[in-house]
CSV table of C-alpha atoms and ligand atoms in Angstrom, one decimal:
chain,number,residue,atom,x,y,z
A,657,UNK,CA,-33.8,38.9,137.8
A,658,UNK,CA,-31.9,40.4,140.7
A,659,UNK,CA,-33.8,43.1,142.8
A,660,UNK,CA,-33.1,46.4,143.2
A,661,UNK,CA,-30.9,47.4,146.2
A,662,UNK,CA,-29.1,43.9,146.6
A,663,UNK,CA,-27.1,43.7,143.3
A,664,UNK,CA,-26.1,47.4,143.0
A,665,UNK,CA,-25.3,48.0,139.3
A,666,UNK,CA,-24.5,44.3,138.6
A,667,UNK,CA,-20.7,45.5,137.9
A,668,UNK,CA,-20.3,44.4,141.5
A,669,UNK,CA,-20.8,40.9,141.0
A,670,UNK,CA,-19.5,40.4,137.3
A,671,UNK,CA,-16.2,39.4,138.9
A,672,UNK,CA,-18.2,36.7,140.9
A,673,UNK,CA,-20.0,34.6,138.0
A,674,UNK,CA,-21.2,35.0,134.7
A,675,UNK,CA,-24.1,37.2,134.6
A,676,UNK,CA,-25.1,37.3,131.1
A,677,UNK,CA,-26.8,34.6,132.1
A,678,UNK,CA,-29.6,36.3,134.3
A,679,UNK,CA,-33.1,37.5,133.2
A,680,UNK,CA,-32.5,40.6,134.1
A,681,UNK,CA,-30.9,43.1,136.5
A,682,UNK,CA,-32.4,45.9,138.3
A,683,UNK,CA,-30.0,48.2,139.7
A,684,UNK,CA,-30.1,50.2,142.5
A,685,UNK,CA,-33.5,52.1,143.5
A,686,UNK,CA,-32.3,55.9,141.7
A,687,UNK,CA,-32.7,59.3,142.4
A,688,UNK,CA,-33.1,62.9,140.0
A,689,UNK,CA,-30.1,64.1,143.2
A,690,UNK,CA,-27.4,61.7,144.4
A,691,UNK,CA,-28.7,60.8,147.7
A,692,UNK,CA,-26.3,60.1,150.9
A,693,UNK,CA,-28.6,57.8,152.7
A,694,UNK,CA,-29.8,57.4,156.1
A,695,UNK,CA,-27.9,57.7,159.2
A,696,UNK,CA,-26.6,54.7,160.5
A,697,UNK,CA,-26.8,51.1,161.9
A,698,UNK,CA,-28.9,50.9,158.2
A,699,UNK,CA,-29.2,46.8,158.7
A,700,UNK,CA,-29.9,44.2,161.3
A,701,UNK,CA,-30.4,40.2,160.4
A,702,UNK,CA,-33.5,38.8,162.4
A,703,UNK,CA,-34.9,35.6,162.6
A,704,UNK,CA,-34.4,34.9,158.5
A,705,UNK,CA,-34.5,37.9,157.6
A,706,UNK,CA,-32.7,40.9,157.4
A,707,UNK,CA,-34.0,44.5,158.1
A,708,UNK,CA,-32.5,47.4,156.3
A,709,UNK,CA,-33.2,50.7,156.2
A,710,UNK,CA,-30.9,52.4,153.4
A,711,UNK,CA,-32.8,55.4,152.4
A,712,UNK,CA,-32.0,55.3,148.5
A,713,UNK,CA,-28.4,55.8,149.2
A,714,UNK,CA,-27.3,56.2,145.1
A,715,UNK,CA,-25.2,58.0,142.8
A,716,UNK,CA,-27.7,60.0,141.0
A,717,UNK,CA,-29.7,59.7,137.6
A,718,UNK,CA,-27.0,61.6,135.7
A,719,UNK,CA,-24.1,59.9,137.0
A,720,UNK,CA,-25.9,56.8,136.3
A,721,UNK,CA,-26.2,57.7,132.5
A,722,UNK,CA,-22.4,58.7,132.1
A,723,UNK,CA,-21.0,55.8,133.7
A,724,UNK,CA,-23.0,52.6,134.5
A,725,UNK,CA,-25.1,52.8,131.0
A,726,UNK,CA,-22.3,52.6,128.9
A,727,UNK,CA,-21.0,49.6,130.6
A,728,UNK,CA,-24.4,48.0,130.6
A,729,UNK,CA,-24.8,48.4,127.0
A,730,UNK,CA,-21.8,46.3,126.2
A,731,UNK,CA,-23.6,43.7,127.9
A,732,UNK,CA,-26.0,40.8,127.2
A,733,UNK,CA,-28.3,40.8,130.1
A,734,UNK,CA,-30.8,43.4,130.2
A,735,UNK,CA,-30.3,46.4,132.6
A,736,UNK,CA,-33.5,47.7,134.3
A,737,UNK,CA,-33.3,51.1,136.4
A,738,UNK,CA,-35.5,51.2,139.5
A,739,UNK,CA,-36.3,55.0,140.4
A,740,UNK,CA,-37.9,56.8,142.9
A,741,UNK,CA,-39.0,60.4,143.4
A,742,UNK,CA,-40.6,62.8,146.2
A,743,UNK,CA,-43.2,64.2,144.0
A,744,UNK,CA,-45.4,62.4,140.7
A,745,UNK,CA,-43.5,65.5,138.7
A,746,UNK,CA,-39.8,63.7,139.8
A,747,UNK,CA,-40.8,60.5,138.4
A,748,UNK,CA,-41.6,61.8,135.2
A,749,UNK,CA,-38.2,63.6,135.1
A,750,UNK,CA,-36.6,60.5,135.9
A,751,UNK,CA,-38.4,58.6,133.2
A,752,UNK,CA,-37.4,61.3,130.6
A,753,UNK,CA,-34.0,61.4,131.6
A,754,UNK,CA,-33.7,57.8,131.0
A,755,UNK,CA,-35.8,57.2,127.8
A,756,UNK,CA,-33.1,56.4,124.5
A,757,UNK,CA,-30.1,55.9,126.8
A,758,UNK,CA,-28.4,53.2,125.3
A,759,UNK,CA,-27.9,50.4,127.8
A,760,UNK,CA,-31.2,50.7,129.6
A,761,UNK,CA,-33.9,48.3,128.7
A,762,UNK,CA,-36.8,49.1,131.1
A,763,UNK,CA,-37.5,51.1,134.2
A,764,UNK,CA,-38.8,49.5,137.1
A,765,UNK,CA,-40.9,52.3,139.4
A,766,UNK,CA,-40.7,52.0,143.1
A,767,UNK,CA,-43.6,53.5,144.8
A,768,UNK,CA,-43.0,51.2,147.6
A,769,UNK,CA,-39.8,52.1,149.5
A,770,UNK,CA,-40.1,51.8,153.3
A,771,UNK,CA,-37.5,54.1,154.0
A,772,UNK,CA,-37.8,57.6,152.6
A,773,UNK,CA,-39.7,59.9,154.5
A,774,UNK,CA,-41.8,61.8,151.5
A,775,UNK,CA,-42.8,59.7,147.9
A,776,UNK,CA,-41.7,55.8,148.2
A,777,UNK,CA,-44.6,53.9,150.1
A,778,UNK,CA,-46.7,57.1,150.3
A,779,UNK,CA,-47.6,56.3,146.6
A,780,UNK,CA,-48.0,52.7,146.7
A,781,UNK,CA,-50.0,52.6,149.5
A,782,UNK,CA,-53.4,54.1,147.5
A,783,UNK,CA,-54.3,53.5,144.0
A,784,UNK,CA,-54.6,57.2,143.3
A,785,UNK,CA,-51.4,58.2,143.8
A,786,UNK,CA,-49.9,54.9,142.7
A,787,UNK,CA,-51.8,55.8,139.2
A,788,UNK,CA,-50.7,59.5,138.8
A,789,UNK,CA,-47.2,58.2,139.4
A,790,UNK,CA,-47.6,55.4,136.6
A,791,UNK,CA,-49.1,57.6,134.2
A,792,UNK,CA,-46.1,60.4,134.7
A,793,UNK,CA,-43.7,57.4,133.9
A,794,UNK,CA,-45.5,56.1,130.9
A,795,UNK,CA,-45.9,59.6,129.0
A,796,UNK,CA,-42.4,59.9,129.5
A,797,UNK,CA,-40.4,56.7,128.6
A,798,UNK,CA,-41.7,54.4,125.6
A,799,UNK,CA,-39.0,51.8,127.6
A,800,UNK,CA,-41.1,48.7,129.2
A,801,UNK,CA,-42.7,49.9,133.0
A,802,UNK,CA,-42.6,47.7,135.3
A,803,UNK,CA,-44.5,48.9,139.0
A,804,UNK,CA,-43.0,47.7,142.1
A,805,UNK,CA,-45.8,47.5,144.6
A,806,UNK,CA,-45.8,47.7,148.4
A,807,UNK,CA,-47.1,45.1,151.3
A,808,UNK,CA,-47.8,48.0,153.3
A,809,UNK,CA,-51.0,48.4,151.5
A,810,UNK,CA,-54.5,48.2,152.4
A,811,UNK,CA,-55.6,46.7,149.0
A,812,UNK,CA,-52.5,46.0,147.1
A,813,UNK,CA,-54.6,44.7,144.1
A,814,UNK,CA,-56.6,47.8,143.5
A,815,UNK,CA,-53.5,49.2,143.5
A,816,UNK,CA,-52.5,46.7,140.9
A,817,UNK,CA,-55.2,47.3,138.8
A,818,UNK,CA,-55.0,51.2,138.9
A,819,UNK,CA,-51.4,51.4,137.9
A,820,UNK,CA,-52.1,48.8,135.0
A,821,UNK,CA,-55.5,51.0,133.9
A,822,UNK,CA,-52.7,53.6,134.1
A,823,UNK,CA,-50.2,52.4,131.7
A,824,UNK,CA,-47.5,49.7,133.4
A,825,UNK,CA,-46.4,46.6,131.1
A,826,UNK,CA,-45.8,44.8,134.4
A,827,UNK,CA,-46.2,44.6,138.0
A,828,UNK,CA,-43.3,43.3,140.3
A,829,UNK,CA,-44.0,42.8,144.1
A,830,UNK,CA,-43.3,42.6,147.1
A,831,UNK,CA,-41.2,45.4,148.3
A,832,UNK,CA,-40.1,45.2,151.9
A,833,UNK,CA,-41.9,44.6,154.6
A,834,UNK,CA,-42.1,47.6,157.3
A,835,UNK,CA,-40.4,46.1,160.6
A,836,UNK,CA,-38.3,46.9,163.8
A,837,UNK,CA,-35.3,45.5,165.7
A,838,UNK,CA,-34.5,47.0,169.8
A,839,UNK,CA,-31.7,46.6,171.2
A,840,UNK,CA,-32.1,45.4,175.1
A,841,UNK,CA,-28.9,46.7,176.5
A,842,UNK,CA,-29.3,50.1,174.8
A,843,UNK,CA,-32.9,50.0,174.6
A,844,UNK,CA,-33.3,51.9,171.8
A,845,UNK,CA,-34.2,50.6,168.2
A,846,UNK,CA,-31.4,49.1,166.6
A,847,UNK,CA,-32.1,50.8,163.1
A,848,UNK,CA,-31.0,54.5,163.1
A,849,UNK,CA,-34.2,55.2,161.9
A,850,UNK,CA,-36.4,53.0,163.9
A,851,UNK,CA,-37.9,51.2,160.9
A,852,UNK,CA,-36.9,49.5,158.3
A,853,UNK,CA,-38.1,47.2,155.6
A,854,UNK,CA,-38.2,42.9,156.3
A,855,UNK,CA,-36.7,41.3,153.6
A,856,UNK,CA,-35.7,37.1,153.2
A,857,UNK,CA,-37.5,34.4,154.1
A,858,UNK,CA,-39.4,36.0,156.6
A,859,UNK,CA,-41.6,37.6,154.1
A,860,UNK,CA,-42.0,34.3,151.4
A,861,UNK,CA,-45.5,33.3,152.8
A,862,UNK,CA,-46.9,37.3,152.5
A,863,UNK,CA,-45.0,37.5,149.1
A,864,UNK,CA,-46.6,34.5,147.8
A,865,UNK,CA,-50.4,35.0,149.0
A,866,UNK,CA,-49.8,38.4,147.5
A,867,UNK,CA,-48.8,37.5,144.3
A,868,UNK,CA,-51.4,35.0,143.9
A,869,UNK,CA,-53.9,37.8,144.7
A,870,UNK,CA,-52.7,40.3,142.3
A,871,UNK,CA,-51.9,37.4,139.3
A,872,UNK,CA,-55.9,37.4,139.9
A,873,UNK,CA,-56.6,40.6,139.6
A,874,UNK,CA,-54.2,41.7,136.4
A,875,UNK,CA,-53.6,41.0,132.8
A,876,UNK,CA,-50.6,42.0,132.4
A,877,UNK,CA,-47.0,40.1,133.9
A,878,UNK,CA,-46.5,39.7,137.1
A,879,UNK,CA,-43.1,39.5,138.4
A,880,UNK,CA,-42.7,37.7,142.2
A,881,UNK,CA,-39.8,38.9,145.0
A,882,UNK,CA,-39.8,38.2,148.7
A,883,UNK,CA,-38.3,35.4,150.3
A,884,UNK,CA,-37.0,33.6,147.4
A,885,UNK,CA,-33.9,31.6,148.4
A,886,UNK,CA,-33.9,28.3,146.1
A,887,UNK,CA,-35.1,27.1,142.8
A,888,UNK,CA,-38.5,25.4,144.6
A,889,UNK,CA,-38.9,29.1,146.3
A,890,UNK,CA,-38.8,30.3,142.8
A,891,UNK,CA,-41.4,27.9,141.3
A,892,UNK,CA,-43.9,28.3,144.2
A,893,UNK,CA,-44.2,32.0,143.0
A,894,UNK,CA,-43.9,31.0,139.2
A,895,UNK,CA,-47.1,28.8,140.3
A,896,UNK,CA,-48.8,31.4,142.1
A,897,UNK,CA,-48.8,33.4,138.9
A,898,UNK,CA,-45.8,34.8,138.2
A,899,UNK,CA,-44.2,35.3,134.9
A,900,UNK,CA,-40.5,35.9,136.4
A,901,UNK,CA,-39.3,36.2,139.7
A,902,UNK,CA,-36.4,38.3,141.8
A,903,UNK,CA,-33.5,37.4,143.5
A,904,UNK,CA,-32.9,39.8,146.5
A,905,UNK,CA,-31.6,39.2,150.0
A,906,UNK,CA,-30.7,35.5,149.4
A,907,UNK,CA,-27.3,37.1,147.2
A,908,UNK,CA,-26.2,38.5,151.0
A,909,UNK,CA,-25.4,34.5,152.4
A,910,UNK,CA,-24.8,33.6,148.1
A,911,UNK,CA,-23.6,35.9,145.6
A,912,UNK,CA,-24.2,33.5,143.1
A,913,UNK,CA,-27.8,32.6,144.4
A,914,UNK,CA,-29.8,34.1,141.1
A,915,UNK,CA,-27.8,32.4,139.3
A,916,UNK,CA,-28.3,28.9,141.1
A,917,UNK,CA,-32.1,29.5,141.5
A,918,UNK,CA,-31.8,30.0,137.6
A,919,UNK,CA,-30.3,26.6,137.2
A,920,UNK,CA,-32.2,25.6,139.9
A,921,UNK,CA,-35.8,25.7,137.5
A,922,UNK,CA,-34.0,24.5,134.4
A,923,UNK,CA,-32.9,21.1,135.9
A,924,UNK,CA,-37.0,21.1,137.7
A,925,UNK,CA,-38.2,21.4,134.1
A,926,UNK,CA,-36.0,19.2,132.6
A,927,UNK,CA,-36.7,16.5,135.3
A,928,UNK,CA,-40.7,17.3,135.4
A,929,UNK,CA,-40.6,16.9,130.9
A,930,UNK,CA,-42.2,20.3,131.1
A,931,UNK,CA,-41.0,22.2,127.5
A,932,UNK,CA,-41.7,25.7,128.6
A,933,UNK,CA,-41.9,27.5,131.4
A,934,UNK,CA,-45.1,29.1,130.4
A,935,UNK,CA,-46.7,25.9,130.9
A,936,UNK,CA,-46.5,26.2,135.0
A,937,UNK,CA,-47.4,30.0,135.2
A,938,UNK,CA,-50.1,30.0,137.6
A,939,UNK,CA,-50.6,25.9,137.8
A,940,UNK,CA,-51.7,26.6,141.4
A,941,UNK,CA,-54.4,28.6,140.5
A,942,UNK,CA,-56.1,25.9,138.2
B,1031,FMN,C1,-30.4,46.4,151.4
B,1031,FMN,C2,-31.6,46.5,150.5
B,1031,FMN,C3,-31.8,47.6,149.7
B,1031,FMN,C4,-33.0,47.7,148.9
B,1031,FMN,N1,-33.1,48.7,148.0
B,1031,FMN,C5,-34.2,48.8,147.2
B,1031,FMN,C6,-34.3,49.9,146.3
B,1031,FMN,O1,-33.5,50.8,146.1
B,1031,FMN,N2,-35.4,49.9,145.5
B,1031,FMN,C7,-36.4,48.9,145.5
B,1031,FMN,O2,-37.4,49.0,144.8
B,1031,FMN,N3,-36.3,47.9,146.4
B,1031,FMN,C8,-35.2,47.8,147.2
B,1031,FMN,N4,-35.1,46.7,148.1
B,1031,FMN,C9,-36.1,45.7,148.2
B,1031,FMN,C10,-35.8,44.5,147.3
B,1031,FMN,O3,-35.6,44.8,146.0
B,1031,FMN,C11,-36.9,43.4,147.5
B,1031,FMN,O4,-38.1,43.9,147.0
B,1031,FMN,C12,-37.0,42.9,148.9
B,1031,FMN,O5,-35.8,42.9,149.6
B,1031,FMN,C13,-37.7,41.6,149.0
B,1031,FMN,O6,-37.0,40.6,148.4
B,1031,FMN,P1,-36.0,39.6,149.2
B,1031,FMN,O7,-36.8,39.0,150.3
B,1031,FMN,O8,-35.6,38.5,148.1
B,1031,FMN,O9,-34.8,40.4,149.6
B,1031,FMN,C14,-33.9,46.6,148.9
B,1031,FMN,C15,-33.8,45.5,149.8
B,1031,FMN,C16,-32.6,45.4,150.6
B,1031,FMN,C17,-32.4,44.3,151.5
């Protein structure tokens, strides 16, 4: 799959390759309002990684409906939306709005934005919240839930297991990891908003551990991001316990990188005389 943020709405990159051949695509993290973003520099590359700090810049659920679903639903590859609110009440909303709407397959809940001042993190970081914003979603939408969970939490599988107990098909992490950047000469931080979230390689060793926690502590899919650049990055989290894994930073220096990483495992499988994916899902945990 691709993750949210770093494929926008997959039309983008439809002129690049053939991407009816992905998993998945999760579109861009989306709002109830169009949102504008926030103020500028938004992105600085660090030692590999990059730190961005977009604030849900997106064109709003409704536009989203008239004009990117209808495109998706010509398509093969499964469209997933990734949403975000400020309150549990907008999340439900969102979910409502986008239940039926042909050309959306599943919703992907992000209670783990960095970069928003109200909602994002703020939920993901405690189980509570994290499960009153689950359980909005799911008695709105009977599309598949899938809950993207945050690194910048104490006990990100409690949180795991409260927002399965609370309804979600699937768990996909990590989000971003909250960082900085300063600029000497200026000496001020480089990010207009001070923070933003680490992304890339940086994060692969946190991602992994994580995911390996949380494929511990859950029943249900677990879907692995951070870090993942190449086909091995990919198996190492497939390993760990994930079902599927996302493709996010790494299209910035590859557009075609998903794509390649999807290759990537077929020609490890084929070499390895492994039939089935399934059959390496959590080999490291054995
Ligand atoms: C520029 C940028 C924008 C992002 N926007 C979103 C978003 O809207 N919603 C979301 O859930 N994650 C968003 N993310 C986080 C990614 O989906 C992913 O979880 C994270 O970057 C870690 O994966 P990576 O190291 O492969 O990039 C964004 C990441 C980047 C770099």
């Amino acid at each position: 799959m691709t993750a949210s943020g770093t494929f926008g709405y997959g039309t983008e990159y439809s002129q690049l390759f053939d991407i009816q051949e992905l998993g998945a695509i999760i579109c861009k993290g989306t709002t109830l309002k169009p949102r504008e973003g926030n103020p500028q520099p938004r992105l600085v590359e660090t030692a590999s990684g990059v730190i961005n700090s977009i604030g849900l810049q997106n064109i709003g659920v409704k536009a989203l409906i008239k004009e990117k679903a209808p495109v998706w639903a010509e398509w093969q590859v499964p469209v997933i939306v990734n949403i975000a609110g400020d309150t549990v009440e907008e999340y439900g909303k969102l979910a409502q709005e986008l239940d039926g709407v042909k050309g959306i397959s599943g919703i992907e809940v992000n209670i783990s934005c960095p970069n928003v001042k109200c909602g994002g993190a703020a939920f993901g970081a405690d189980a509570e919240s994290a499960a009153a914003v689950t359980k909005a979603v799911r008695k709105a939408t009977s599309l598949p839930v899938i809950v993207k969970l945050t690194p910048n939490a104490g006990d990100i599988a409690g949180v795991a297991r409260a927002v399965v107990d609370a309804g979600a098909d699937a768990v996909s992490l990590i989000n971003s990891v909250k960082g900085m950047a300063i600029d000497i000469k200026t000496r001020r931080p480089v990010i207009g908003n001070v923070t933003g979230g680490l992304s890339g390689p940086a994060i692969k060793p946190i991602a992994l551990a994580m995911v390996y926690e949380v494929a511990g502590a859950v029943k249900v899919p677990v879907i692995g991001c951070g870090g993942i650049a190449t086909a091995q990055d990919a198996l190492e989290f497939i390993m760990a316990g994930a079902s599927a894994v996302q493709v996010g930073s790494a299209t910035y220096s590859n557009p075609r990188a998903s794509l390649d990483i999807l290759e990537g495992i077929k020609s490890y499988l084929e070499k390895e005389g492994i039939k089935k994916l399934a059959e390496i899902i959590g080999a490291a945990r054995k």
